[in-house]
């Protein structure tokens, strides 16, 4: 139970047991039905669907064929891999770290994690708002790099008196890239291959999520869990550096059926529609 990585379960299981989790799982189903019926598709996708299709094109071949799209696709694979390595590595090992190395009992640890993950929610909301003010790339890079800096700081300088504050700040930071991830990636690819490119890059990057728990476990045996968590800062740094240097924002407007190359500034011609 102490190694349970699922955040909601960590908060509910010790007090209420497992049955309430099944009732809570109904909420995403209701939200999915609401989104399907009430949220419109982007105009660019609707226009693309209206166009006659004489032959079925292979989206993967289209990604590979275009050098610019292929390059951006590869950059997003690396970025997604490092981001998910860091994010899921923290989610898996932070509860164990609080119990085994900081000495918190399980119920007290759950309270700390609830605060951390609540801050994460607000951090994502703030990231989305800031992205409209200063740009997706800036927010993504700042989120990744600030998490990379703060994670080892948390491990090395925590005390019983400041651990709550440090965990809250950390929760606010480490989910920031996810607050703009979907929008940033979607605007990196043209309409006709957007779903394939975004889904492909992100889910290939799940390799990072898969190996993170094992990797940190191996490191913790040789050093400590805290040292392993600090290493995750390297992954977050790379997740921030790659888009900061190589991935422009707003290269394609999802509300326009536009398949041409992005403008030199990396912005669409109808920026007012970019979400």
Backbone as numpy.savetxt, mean C-alpha at the origin, in Angstrom:
# Nx Ny Nz CAx CAy CAz Cx Cy Cz
-1.69 -17.85 19.13 -2.51 -16.64 19.13 -1.66 -15.39 19.13
-0.51 -15.43 19.80 0.31 -14.23 19.89 0.89 -13.83 18.55
1.01 -14.78 17.64 1.58 -14.47 16.35 0.53 -14.14 15.31
-0.74 -14.00 15.73 -1.82 -13.71 14.80 -1.59 -12.35 14.15
-1.42 -12.30 12.81 -1.12 -11.04 12.15 -2.35 -10.23 11.80
-3.53 -10.76 11.98 -4.72 -10.08 11.52 -5.18 -9.07 12.56
-5.25 -7.82 12.14 -5.40 -6.72 13.08 -6.74 -6.74 13.79
-7.82 -6.90 13.02 -9.14 -6.91 13.64 -9.27 -8.09 14.58
-8.73 -9.23 14.18 -8.78 -10.41 15.03 -8.04 -10.18 16.34
-6.92 -9.46 16.28 -6.16 -9.18 17.49 -6.99 -8.39 18.50
-7.88 -7.54 18.01 -8.68 -6.72 18.91 -9.90 -7.46 19.44
-10.46 -8.37 18.65 -11.75 -8.98 19.00 -11.60 -10.34 19.67
-10.69 -11.17 19.18 -10.60 -12.55 19.66 -10.41 -12.69 21.17
-9.51 -11.92 21.80 -9.29 -12.14 23.23 -10.52 -11.89 24.10
-11.43 -11.04 23.64 -12.57 -10.65 24.46 -13.86 -11.35 24.02
-14.11 -11.39 22.71 -15.40 -11.85 22.21 -15.36 -13.21 21.51
-14.16 -13.72 21.23 -14.08 -14.98 20.51 -14.14 -14.78 19.00
-14.24 -15.90 18.26 -14.11 -15.83 16.81 -15.42 -15.58 16.08
-16.56 -15.86 16.69 -17.83 -15.76 15.96 -18.15 -14.36 15.45
-17.90 -13.29 16.24 -18.22 -11.95 15.71 -17.48 -11.60 14.43
-16.33 -12.22 14.19 -15.57 -11.90 12.98 -16.35 -12.26 11.72
-17.15 -13.32 11.80 -17.93 -13.72 10.63 -19.04 -12.72 10.33
-19.62 -12.13 11.36 -20.65 -11.11 11.14 -20.03 -9.83 10.58
-18.85 -9.48 11.07 -18.18 -8.28 10.58 -17.79 -8.43 9.11
-17.49 -9.65 8.69 -17.07 -9.88 7.30 -18.18 -9.60 6.30
-19.42 -9.45 6.78 -20.52 -9.11 5.89 -20.40 -7.67 5.38
-19.76 -6.81 6.16 -19.67 -5.39 5.81 -19.02 -5.17 4.44
-17.87 -5.79 4.13 -17.29 -5.58 2.79 -18.20 -6.04 1.66
-18.99 -7.08 1.90 -19.92 -7.55 0.87 -20.95 -6.47 0.57
-21.50 -5.88 1.62 -22.49 -4.81 1.44 -21.87 -3.62 0.72
-20.65 -3.26 1.11 -19.97 -2.14 0.45 -19.70 -2.44 -1.02
-19.33 -3.68 -1.33 -19.07 -4.05 -2.72 -20.34 -3.91 -3.57
-21.47 -4.33 -3.02 -22.74 -4.21 -3.75 -23.09 -2.74 -3.97
-22.87 -1.92 -2.94 -23.16 -0.49 -3.05 -22.28 0.16 -4.12
-20.98 -0.15 -4.09 -20.05 0.42 -5.07 -20.43 0.00 -6.48
-20.79 -1.27 -6.64 -21.15 -1.77 -7.97 -22.36 -1.03 -8.54
-23.30 -0.65 -7.69 -24.54 -0.04 -8.16 -24.48 1.49 -8.22
-23.69 2.10 -7.35 -23.75 3.55 -7.20 -22.54 4.31 -7.75
-21.38 3.68 -7.82 -20.17 4.38 -8.25 -19.98 4.18 -9.75
-19.97 5.25 -10.54 -19.85 5.09 -12.00 -18.45 4.71 -12.42
-18.35 4.07 -13.58 -17.06 3.75 -14.17 -16.44 5.03 -14.74
-15.10 5.10 -14.85 -14.46 6.27 -15.48 -14.94 6.45 -16.92
-15.05 7.69 -17.33 -15.54 7.99 -18.67 -14.67 7.38 -19.75
-13.36 7.37 -19.51 -12.46 6.78 -20.50 -12.74 5.32 -20.74
-13.04 4.58 -19.67 -13.35 3.16 -19.81 -14.67 2.96 -20.55
-15.66 3.79 -20.25 -16.95 3.69 -20.93 -16.80 3.96 -22.43
-15.97 4.95 -22.77 -15.75 5.24 -24.18 -15.02 4.10 -24.88
-14.06 3.51 -24.17 -13.32 2.40 -24.76 -14.23 1.20 -25.02
-15.20 0.98 -24.14 -16.12 -0.14 -24.31 -17.04 0.05 -25.51
-17.31 1.32 -25.86 -18.21 1.60 -26.98 -17.54 1.40 -28.33
-16.22 1.43 -28.35 -15.52 1.30 -29.62 -15.61 -0.12 -30.14
-15.78 -0.28 -31.45 -15.86 -1.63 -32.03 -14.54 -2.37 -31.88
-14.64 -3.64 -31.59 -13.45 -4.47 -31.42 -13.43 -5.54 -32.51
-12.56 -5.31 -33.47 -12.45 -6.26 -34.57 -11.66 -7.50 -34.18
-10.71 -7.32 -33.31 -9.91 -8.45 -32.85 -9.55 -8.24 -31.38
-9.35 -9.33 -30.70 -9.02 -9.29 -29.29 -7.52 -9.10 -29.13
-7.12 -7.99 -28.49 -5.72 -7.72 -28.29 -5.26 -8.27 -26.94
-4.05 -8.75 -26.92 -3.47 -9.27 -25.69 -2.85 -8.12 -24.91
-3.42 -7.82 -23.73 -2.95 -6.68 -22.95 -1.51 -6.87 -22.47
-1.14 -8.12 -22.16 0.23 -8.37 -21.71 1.23 -8.08 -22.83
0.86 -8.44 -24.04 1.74 -8.15 -25.17 1.83 -6.65 -25.40
0.71 -5.94 -25.19 0.72 -4.48 -25.36 1.65 -3.82 -24.34
1.67 -4.34 -23.11 2.57 -3.81 -22.09 4.02 -4.05 -22.49
4.30 -5.26 -22.94 5.67 -5.62 -23.30 6.14 -4.88 -24.55
5.24 -4.64 -25.48 5.61 -4.06 -26.77 6.03 -2.60 -26.65
5.38 -1.85 -25.77 5.67 -0.42 -25.63 6.80 -0.24 -24.61
7.96 0.26 -25.02 9.11 0.37 -24.09 8.82 1.25 -22.87
8.10 2.37 -23.07 7.82 3.26 -21.95 6.88 2.60 -20.94
5.83 1.98 -21.45 4.88 1.31 -20.56 5.55 0.13 -19.86
6.36 -0.61 -20.60 7.06 -1.76 -20.01 7.98 -1.32 -18.88
8.67 -0.20 -19.07 9.58 0.29 -18.04 8.83 0.71 -16.79
7.74 1.46 -16.98 6.94 1.89 -15.83 6.34 0.68 -15.12
5.92 -0.31 -15.88 5.37 -1.54 -15.31 6.40 -2.23 -14.42
7.64 -2.31 -14.88 8.70 -2.94 -14.08 9.00 -2.13 -12.83
9.02 -0.81 -12.96 9.26 0.03 -11.78 8.16 -0.18 -10.74
6.92 -0.32 -11.20 5.83 -0.54 -10.25 5.91 -1.92 -9.61
6.40 -2.90 -10.33 6.58 -4.23 -9.73 7.58 -4.15 -8.58
8.72 -3.50 -8.82 9.72 -3.37 -7.76 9.18 -2.55 -6.59
8.50 -1.45 -6.91 7.95 -0.61 -5.84 6.94 -1.38 -5.01
6.04 -2.11 -5.67 5.02 -2.88 -4.96 5.65 -3.99 -4.12
6.70 -4.60 -4.63 7.37 -5.66 -3.88 7.97 -5.13 -2.59
8.69 -4.02 -2.68 9.31 -3.45 -1.48 8.26 -2.91 -0.51
7.21 -2.27 -1.06 6.16 -1.73 -0.18 5.47 -2.84 0.59
5.11 -3.91 -0.09 4.40 -4.99 0.58 5.32 -5.80 1.50
6.58 -5.88 1.15 7.54 -6.52 2.06 7.57 -5.76 3.39
7.64 -4.43 3.31 7.67 -3.64 4.53 6.35 -3.65 5.27
5.26 -3.46 4.55 3.95 -3.33 5.19 3.53 -4.62 5.88
3.63 -5.74 5.17 3.18 -7.00 5.76 4.22 -7.58 6.72
5.46 -7.21 6.55 6.46 -7.60 7.54 6.17 -6.98 8.89
5.83 -5.69 8.87 5.46 -5.01 10.11 4.18 -5.60 10.70
3.17 -5.80 9.84 1.90 -6.32 10.32 2.02 -7.70 10.96
2.96 -8.50 10.45 3.13 -9.85 10.98 3.92 -9.87 12.28
4.99 -9.07 12.36 5.93 -9.21 13.47 5.79 -8.16 14.57
5.09 -7.07 14.31 4.95 -6.05 15.36 4.24 -6.59 16.61
3.15 -7.37 16.48 2.53 -7.93 17.69 3.49 -8.81 18.50
4.24 -9.65 17.81 5.20 -10.52 18.50 6.29 -9.70 19.17
6.72 -8.64 18.50 7.76 -7.78 19.08 7.28 -7.14 20.38
6.04 -6.66 20.39 5.51 -6.02 21.59 5.43 -7.00 22.75
5.10 -8.25 22.46 4.93 -9.24 23.53 6.27 -9.80 23.99
7.09 -10.24 23.04 8.30 -10.98 23.41 9.47 -10.08 23.80
9.64 -8.95 23.13 10.81 -8.12 23.41 10.50 -6.90 24.27
9.25 -6.41 24.22 8.89 -5.29 25.08 8.15 -5.74 26.33
7.73 -7.01 26.36 7.17 -7.58 27.57 5.72 -7.24 27.86
4.95 -6.79 26.85 3.53 -6.51 27.09 2.74 -7.81 27.10
1.72 -7.89 27.97 0.85 -9.05 27.90 -0.06 -8.90 26.68
-0.70 -10.01 26.30 -1.41 -10.04 25.02 -2.53 -9.02 24.96
-3.33 -8.90 26.02 -4.45 -7.96 25.99 -3.97 -6.52 25.92
-2.89 -6.20 26.63 -2.36 -4.85 26.59 -1.77 -4.55 25.21
-1.12 -5.55 24.63 -0.57 -5.39 23.29 -1.66 -5.08 22.28
-2.82 -5.73 22.44 -3.93 -5.50 21.53 -4.36 -4.04 21.56
-4.39 -3.45 22.74 -4.76 -2.05 22.86 -3.79 -1.14 22.13
-2.50 -1.43 22.24 -1.50 -0.63 21.54 -1.68 -0.74 20.02
-1.95 -1.96 19.55 -2.10 -2.17 18.11 -3.35 -1.48 17.57
-4.42 -1.49 18.34 -5.63 -0.79 17.90 -5.33 0.69 17.68
-4.57 1.28 18.60 -4.18 2.68 18.43 -3.32 2.89 17.20
-2.38 1.97 16.98 -1.49 2.07 15.81 -2.27 1.99 14.51
-3.19 1.03 14.43 -3.93 0.84 13.19 -5.01 1.89 12.99
-5.51 2.47 14.07 -6.43 3.60 13.93 -5.70 4.80 13.34
-4.48 5.03 13.82 -3.66 6.10 13.24 -3.36 5.83 11.78
-3.19 4.55 11.43 -2.94 4.18 10.04 -4.10 4.60 9.14
-5.33 4.40 9.61 -6.50 4.79 8.83 -6.50 6.29 8.56
-6.27 7.07 9.61 -6.26 8.52 9.44 -5.07 8.97 8.58
-3.96 8.24 8.67 -2.81 8.56 7.84 -3.12 8.38 6.36
-3.85 7.33 6.03 -4.23 7.11 4.63 -5.17 8.20 4.14
-6.11 8.60 4.99 -7.05 9.66 4.60 -6.30 10.97 4.35
-5.39 11.30 5.25 -4.60 12.52 5.09 -3.73 12.44 3.84
-3.19 11.26 3.56 -2.35 11.09 2.37 -3.14 11.38 1.10
-4.37 10.90 1.03 -5.20 11.18 -0.13 -5.47 12.67 -0.30
-5.72 13.35 0.81 -5.98 14.79 0.75 -4.73 15.55 0.32
-3.58 15.17 0.90 -2.34 15.85 0.54 -1.95 15.59 -0.91
-2.30 14.41 -1.42 -1.95 14.08 -2.81 -2.59 15.05 -3.79
-3.78 15.54 -3.46 -4.44 16.52 -4.32 -3.81 17.90 -4.20
-3.06 18.12 -3.12 -2.44 19.43 -2.91 -1.01 19.48 -3.43
-0.21 18.46 -3.11 1.21 18.51 -3.45 1.63 17.43 -4.44
0.71 16.52 -4.78 1.02 15.51 -5.78 1.13 14.11 -5.22
0.80 13.13 -6.05 0.85 11.73 -5.63 2.28 11.28 -5.35
3.18 11.63 -6.28 4.56 11.17 -6.14 5.21 11.70 -4.87
4.97 12.96 -4.56 5.56 13.55 -3.36 5.06 12.85 -2.10
3.75 12.62 -2.02 3.19 11.97 -0.84 3.70 10.53 -0.72
3.74 9.82 -1.83 4.21 8.44 -1.83 5.66 8.36 -1.35
6.50 9.23 -1.91 7.92 9.21 -1.55 8.13 9.63 -0.11
7.44 10.68 0.32 7.58 11.14 1.70 7.13 10.06 2.67
6.02 9.38 2.35 5.53 8.32 3.22 6.51 7.18 3.35
7.07 6.73 2.22 8.03 5.63 2.26 9.31 6.00 3.00
9.86 7.17 2.70 11.13 7.56 3.31 10.98 7.90 4.79
9.88 8.56 5.15 9.68 8.89 6.57 9.48 7.63 7.40
8.79 6.63 6.84 8.64 5.35 7.54 9.99 4.66 7.69
10.80 4.72 6.63 12.13 4.10 6.67 13.00 4.72 7.76
12.87 6.02 7.96 13.66 6.70 8.99 13.10 6.44 10.38
11.77 6.44 10.49 11.15 6.36 11.81 11.17 4.95 12.39
11.15 3.93 11.54 11.08 2.55 12.04 12.29 2.18 12.90
13.52 2.37 12.44 14.65 2.08 13.34 14.70 3.00 14.54
14.23 4.25 14.39 14.17 5.17 15.53 13.25 4.60 16.61
12.10 4.07 16.19 11.16 3.47 17.14 11.80 2.29 17.88
12.52 1.46 17.14 13.12 0.27 17.74 14.22 0.65 18.73
15.01 1.65 18.41 16.19 1.97 19.23 15.89 2.90 20.41
14.88 3.75 20.28 14.70 4.80 21.28 13.37 4.74 22.02
12.66 3.62 21.94 11.40 3.53 22.68 11.67 3.34 24.17
10.76 3.83 24.96 10.76 3.63 26.41 9.33 3.32 26.83
9.13 2.79 28.04 7.76 2.55 28.49 6.91 3.82 28.49
7.55 4.97 28.63 6.80 6.21 28.67 6.43 6.77 27.32
7.22 6.44 26.27 6.93 7.05 24.96 6.46 6.06 23.91
6.34 4.78 24.27 6.02 3.77 23.26 4.66 4.02 22.62
3.68 4.50 23.39 2.36 4.76 22.82 2.44 5.85 21.76
3.16 6.92 22.08 3.30 8.02 21.13 4.04 7.57 19.88
5.11 6.81 20.06 5.90 6.36 18.92 5.10 5.43 18.01
4.34 4.51 18.61 3.53 3.59 17.80 2.43 4.33 17.05
1.87 5.36 17.68 0.83 6.14 17.01 1.40 6.89 15.81
2.57 7.51 16.01 3.22 8.21 14.89 3.57 7.23 13.78
4.09 6.08 14.18 4.45 5.07 13.19 3.23 4.61 12.40
2.13 4.36 13.10 0.91 3.96 12.42 0.44 5.01 11.42
0.64 6.26 11.77 0.25 7.36 10.89 1.09 7.37 9.62
2.36 6.94 9.74 3.29 7.05 8.61 3.27 5.86 7.68
3.26 4.64 8.23 3.63 3.51 7.39 2.53 3.07 6.42
1.33 3.58 6.58 0.29 3.30 5.59 0.12 4.40 4.57
0.91 5.48 4.69 0.76 6.63 3.80 0.87 6.27 2.32
1.87 5.47 1.89 1.92 5.13 0.46 0.65 4.45 -0.04
0.01 3.64 0.81 -1.21 2.97 0.39 -2.36 3.96 0.21
-2.29 5.11 0.84 -3.34 6.10 0.68 -3.44 6.65 -0.73
-2.33 6.60 -1.49 -2.33 7.12 -2.86 -1.92 6.06 -3.87
-1.68 4.84 -3.41 -1.16 3.80 -4.28 -2.07 3.52 -5.48
-3.36 3.35 -5.22 -4.29 3.02 -6.30 -4.38 4.11 -7.35
-4.51 5.36 -6.90 -4.61 6.48 -7.84 -3.32 6.67 -8.62
-2.21 6.64 -7.91 -0.90 6.84 -8.53 -0.64 5.79 -9.61
-0.89 4.53 -9.29 -0.67 3.46 -10.26 -1.62 3.55 -11.43
-2.89 3.84 -11.16 -3.89 3.91 -12.23 -3.55 4.97 -13.26
-3.00 6.08 -12.80 -2.66 7.17 -13.71 -1.32 6.95 -14.41
-0.71 5.80 -14.18 0.56 5.48 -14.83 0.38 4.69 -16.12
-0.87 4.28 -16.42 -1.10 3.42 -17.58 -2.33 3.88 -18.36
-2.33 3.70 -19.68 -3.49 4.09 -20.50 -4.68 3.16 -20.26
-5.84 3.64 -20.68 -7.09 2.95 -20.36 -7.13 1.51 -20.85
-6.66 1.25 -22.06 -6.87 -0.06 -22.67 -6.08 -1.18 -21.99
-5.08 -0.83 -21.16 -4.33 -1.88 -20.45 -4.26 -1.60 -18.95
-5.02 -0.62 -18.48 -4.87 -0.18 -17.09 -5.13 -1.30 -16.09
-6.23 -2.02 -16.26 -6.55 -3.08 -15.31 -5.49 -4.16 -15.26
-5.02 -4.58 -16.42 -3.99 -5.62 -16.48 -2.68 -5.13 -15.87
-2.30 -3.90 -16.21 -1.02 -3.38 -15.73 -1.02 -3.15 -14.22
-2.07 -2.51 -13.71 -2.13 -2.23 -12.27 -2.26 -3.53 -11.48
-3.20 -4.38 -11.90 -3.37 -5.65 -11.19 -2.14 -6.53 -11.29
-1.50 -6.54 -12.46 -0.31 -7.36 -12.63 0.85 -6.88 -11.79
1.15 -5.58 -11.85 2.29 -5.04 -11.11 2.11 -5.21 -9.60
0.91 -4.90 -9.11 0.70 -4.98 -7.67 0.74 -6.42 -7.18
0.12 -7.32 -7.91 0.03 -8.70 -7.43 1.30 -9.49 -7.66
2.09 -9.14 -8.66 3.43 -9.72 -8.74 4.25 -9.26 -7.54
3.99 -8.01 -7.13 4.67 -7.48 -5.95 4.29 -8.17 -4.66
3.24 -8.96 -4.67 2.87 -9.71 -3.47 3.93 -10.73 -3.07
4.87 -10.96 -3.96 6.01 -11.79 -3.59 6.70 -11.22 -2.36
6.75 -9.88 -2.28 7.33 -9.25 -1.10 6.55 -9.55 0.16
5.22 -9.53 0.04 4.38 -9.85 1.20 4.56 -11.30 1.62
4.80 -12.18 0.65 4.92 -13.61 0.94 6.22 -13.93 1.67
7.31 -13.27 1.29 8.61 -13.63 1.88 8.94 -12.81 3.12
8.20 -11.72 3.37 8.52 -10.87 4.51 8.46 -11.61 5.85
7.37 -12.33 6.16 7.32 -13.01 7.46 8.46 -14.00 7.67
8.78 -14.76 6.61 9.86 -15.74 6.72 11.21 -15.05 6.88
11.43 -14.01 6.08 12.72 -13.31 6.12 12.98 -12.68 7.48
11.97 -12.01 8.03 12.14 -11.38 9.34 12.30 -12.45 10.42
11.63 -13.59 10.25 11.80 -14.68 11.19 13.23 -15.19 11.21
13.83 -15.33 10.03 15.22 -15.79 9.95 16.16 -14.76 10.58
15.92 -13.49 10.28 16.76 -12.43 10.84 16.62 -12.37 12.36
15.40 -12.54 12.85 15.17 -12.45 14.30 15.86 -13.58 15.06
16.02 -14.73 14.42 16.73 -15.83 15.06 18.22 -15.54 15.19
18.76 -14.86 14.18 20.18 -14.52 14.21 20.46 -13.28 15.06
19.53 -12.32 15.06 19.73 -11.08 15.80 18.61 -10.90 16.83
17.55 -10.20 16.42 16.39 -9.99 17.28 15.22 -9.57 16.39
14.01 -9.64 16.95 12.84 -9.20 16.19 12.94 -7.71 15.91
13.41 -6.95 16.89 13.56 -5.51 16.70 14.51 -5.18 15.57
15.60 -5.93 15.47 16.56 -5.71 14.38 15.91 -6.04 13.04
15.13 -7.13 13.02 14.44 -7.50 11.79 13.45 -6.44 11.35
12.72 -5.86 12.31 11.78 -4.79 11.98 12.52 -3.56 11.46
13.67 -3.27 12.03 14.44 -2.12 11.56 14.89 -2.32 10.12
15.20 -3.57 9.75 15.61 -3.88 8.38 14.48 -3.56 7.40
13.24 -3.68 7.86 12.11 -3.35 6.98 12.15 -1.90 6.53
12.86 -1.07 7.28 13.02 0.32 6.87 13.72 0.44 5.52
14.61 -0.50 5.21 15.29 -0.48 3.92 14.28 -0.69 2.79
13.35 -1.62 3.01 12.32 -1.87 2.00 11.45 -0.64 1.79
11.08 0.02 2.89 10.28 1.23 2.77 11.05 2.35 2.06
12.34 2.44 2.33 13.15 3.46 1.66 13.16 3.24 0.15
13.35 1.99 -0.27 13.35 1.68 -1.70 11.97 1.92 -2.32
10.92 1.62 -1.56 9.56 1.86 -2.05 9.29 3.35 -2.25
9.99 4.20 -1.52 9.84 5.63 -1.70 10.76 6.20 -2.76
11.98 5.65 -2.86 12.98 6.20 -3.78 12.64 5.90 -5.23
12.19 4.68 -5.52 11.94 4.29 -6.92 10.91 5.20 -7.58
9.71 5.39 -7.01 8.77 6.30 -7.68 9.24 7.75 -7.67
9.96 8.15 -6.62 10.44 9.53 -6.57 11.37 9.84 -7.73
12.15 8.87 -8.16 13.12 9.09 -9.22 12.62 8.71 -10.61
11.72 7.72 -10.70 11.45 7.14 -12.01 9.99 7.13 -12.45
9.03 7.40 -11.56 7.63 7.27 -11.95 6.94 8.63 -11.82
6.67 9.26 -12.96 5.95 10.53 -12.92 4.48 10.28 -12.58
3.83 11.30 -12.07 2.42 11.17 -11.74 1.54 11.72 -12.86
0.28 11.30 -12.87 -0.72 11.79 -13.83 -0.26 11.63 -15.28
0.35 10.51 -15.59 0.77 10.29 -16.97 -0.41 10.04 -17.89
-1.47 9.44 -17.36 -2.68 9.19 -18.13 -3.88 9.51 -17.26
-4.87 10.16 -17.86 -6.08 10.52 -17.14 -7.08 9.37 -17.24
-7.47 8.75 -16.12 -8.40 7.62 -16.19 -9.79 8.00 -16.67
-10.09 9.29 -16.74 -11.40 9.72 -17.21 -11.42 9.98 -18.71
-10.26 9.78 -19.35 -10.19 9.98 -20.78 -9.73 8.70 -21.46
-10.33 8.39 -22.60 -9.91 7.22 -23.38 -8.73 7.63 -24.23
-7.57 7.66 -23.60 -6.37 8.17 -24.26 -5.28 7.11 -24.20
-4.80 6.69 -25.36 -3.79 5.63 -25.39 -2.44 6.12 -25.86
-2.33 7.42 -26.12 -1.06 7.96 -26.58 -0.10 8.12 -25.43
1.15 8.43 -25.75 2.17 8.57 -24.72 1.88 9.78 -23.86
2.35 9.80 -22.61 2.11 10.93 -21.72 2.86 12.16 -22.18
2.41 13.31 -21.70 3.08 14.55 -22.03 4.42 14.62 -21.34
5.35 15.47 -21.79 6.66 15.57 -21.15 6.58 15.90 -19.68
5.54 16.63 -19.27 5.41 16.98 -17.86 4.79 15.85 -17.07
4.34 14.79 -17.76 3.75 13.67 -17.06 2.35 13.95 -16.58
1.67 14.94 -17.19 0.33 15.27 -16.76 -0.63 15.12 -17.92
-1.87 14.82 -17.60 -2.88 14.67 -18.64 -3.35 16.02 -19.12
-4.04 16.02 -20.26 -4.56 17.26 -20.80 -5.79 17.74 -20.07
-6.41 16.86 -19.31 -7.63 17.22 -18.59 -7.41 16.97 -17.12
-6.50 17.72 -16.55 -6.08 17.47 -15.18 -7.22 17.66 -14.18
-8.20 18.48 -14.53 -9.28 18.74 -13.59 -10.08 17.49 -13.28
-10.00 16.48 -14.14 -10.75 15.26 -13.91 -9.96 14.24 -13.13
-8.67 14.48 -12.89 -7.85 13.49 -12.21 -8.22 13.44 -10.75
-8.50 12.22 -10.26 -8.90 12.09 -8.87 -7.71 11.84 -8.00
